[in-house]
Amino acid sequence: MEITDARVLVVGATGALGGGVARALHGAGARLAVTGRDADRLAAVASELAAPAYELDVVDVERAAATIGEAVEALGGLDLLVVATGVPAFGSAVDTDPAVAEELFAVNTLGATGVVRAALPHLDGGVAVVLSAILADAPTAGMADYSAAKAALSAWLTVVRRERRRSTRIVDVRPPHLDTDLAAHALAGEPPKLPEPLSAAEVVDAVLAAVRDDKATEVVWDRREGLVVR
């Protein structure tokens, strides 16, 4: 799709990755609306991008649906949705607090799917880009519930892609460990030994490439080729 003048909602624009994608889309000429949980950071991003802003915790599914409607009205329609929300937790599967596991699925799975579900009626002919994680393909010890939540999100996106194949292009972005310091915001535990992080800027570039490529449905990590848009 053409990014210039595209009407775009970035959910999670106050995070490192979501903010990077929002800035790149703005630089490419898109018209943005943004959401985030942190009011101060959201105000700063909104001011920088001259974008309408909506404070939102995606766990509040009803509020998320209302926010989609407000953003669509402000933009005059919706061509592209970007969902860049998520929270990790670490520790063995057996020792994970059930409340932590519940929060992981609430944010990473139900929150993200709720946003996409609410946006789909407005995205006829448009694109939805959702940031999941490499963990959907490679579940990792010490991150069982986080891996499972991302895998559930990725599976859901696969089905929606099939169901909406004639109306909406669904792009599942599954990057590896990034230099976004996500571990510092974990709900619980200490991270296991992780590989050298990839620059978030590379993921931002890949997301824009996927948006522009009308056949792209995934951004995945290949050990030999790096990030692959396919």
mmCIF file of N, CA, C and O in Angstrom, residues 176-179 193-199 202 221:
data_model
loop_
_atom_site.group_PDB
_atom_site.id
_atom_site.type_symbol
_atom_site.label_atom_id
_atom_site.label_comp_id
_atom_site.label_asym_id
_atom_site.label_seq_id
_atom_site.Cartn_x
_atom_site.Cartn_y
_atom_site.Cartn_z
ATOM 1 N N PRO A 176 13.122 -11.187 16.655
ATOM 2 C CA PRO A 176 13.866 -11.814 17.750
ATOM 3 C C PRO A 176 14.042 -10.823 18.902
ATOM 4 O O PRO A 176 13.428 -9.743 18.906
ATOM 5 N N HIS A 177 14.877 -11.186 19.845
ATOM 6 C CA HIS A 177 15.201 -10.304 20.965
ATOM 7 C C HIS A 177 15.744 -8.977 20.437
ATOM 8 O O HIS A 177 16.624 -8.952 19.579
ATOM 9 N N LEU A 178 15.186 -7.855 20.954
ATOM 10 C CA LEU A 178 15.549 -6.534 20.454
ATOM 11 C C LEU A 178 16.206 -5.685 21.541
ATOM 12 O O LEU A 178 16.107 -5.986 22.731
ATOM 13 N N ASP A 179 16.799 -4.589 21.105
ATOM 14 C CA ASP A 179 17.466 -3.677 22.032
ATOM 15 C C ASP A 179 16.502 -2.635 22.602
ATOM 16 O O ASP A 179 16.849 -1.461 22.789
ATOM 17 N N LYS A 193 19.377 -16.250 29.762
ATOM 18 C CA LYS A 193 20.396 -15.732 28.859
ATOM 19 C C LYS A 193 19.807 -15.618 27.461
ATOM 20 O O LYS A 193 19.302 -16.586 26.902
ATOM 21 N N LEU A 194 19.878 -14.413 26.921
ATOM 22 C CA LEU A 194 19.274 -14.141 25.625
ATOM 23 C C LEU A 194 20.355 -13.836 24.592
ATOM 24 O O LEU A 194 21.454 -13.406 24.948
ATOM 25 N N PRO A 195 20.059 -14.057 23.334
ATOM 26 C CA PRO A 195 21.057 -13.759 22.293
ATOM 27 C C PRO A 195 21.311 -12.262 22.190
ATOM 28 O O PRO A 195 20.572 -11.445 22.752
ATOM 29 N N GLU A 196 22.341 -11.907 21.469
ATOM 30 C CA GLU A 196 22.640 -10.499 21.234
ATOM 31 C C GLU A 196 21.427 -9.834 20.579
ATOM 32 O O GLU A 196 20.854 -10.364 19.618
ATOM 33 N N PRO A 197 21.007 -8.697 21.122
ATOM 34 C CA PRO A 197 19.784 -8.095 20.596
ATOM 35 C C PRO A 197 19.940 -7.500 19.200
ATOM 36 O O PRO A 197 21.000 -6.985 18.842
ATOM 37 N N LEU A 198 18.876 -7.574 18.459
ATOM 38 C CA LEU A 198 18.805 -6.931 17.155
ATOM 39 C C LEU A 198 18.351 -5.494 17.345
ATOM 40 O O LEU A 198 17.581 -5.187 18.271
ATOM 41 N N SER A 199 18.797 -4.610 16.502
ATOM 42 C CA SER A 199 18.370 -3.223 16.572
ATOM 43 C C SER A 199 16.897 -3.095 16.213
ATOM 44 O O SER A 199 16.443 -3.627 15.191
ATOM 45 N N GLU A 202 15.949 -1.955 12.705
ATOM 46 C CA GLU A 202 15.822 -2.917 11.608
ATOM 47 C C GLU A 202 14.393 -3.434 11.485
ATOM 48 O O GLU A 202 13.893 -3.675 10.386
ATOM 49 N N TRP A 221 12.290 -13.963 11.465
ATOM 50 C CA TRP A 221 13.737 -13.966 11.659
ATOM 51 C C TRP A 221 14.323 -15.248 11.088
ATOM 52 O O TRP A 221 13.880 -16.350 11.417
#
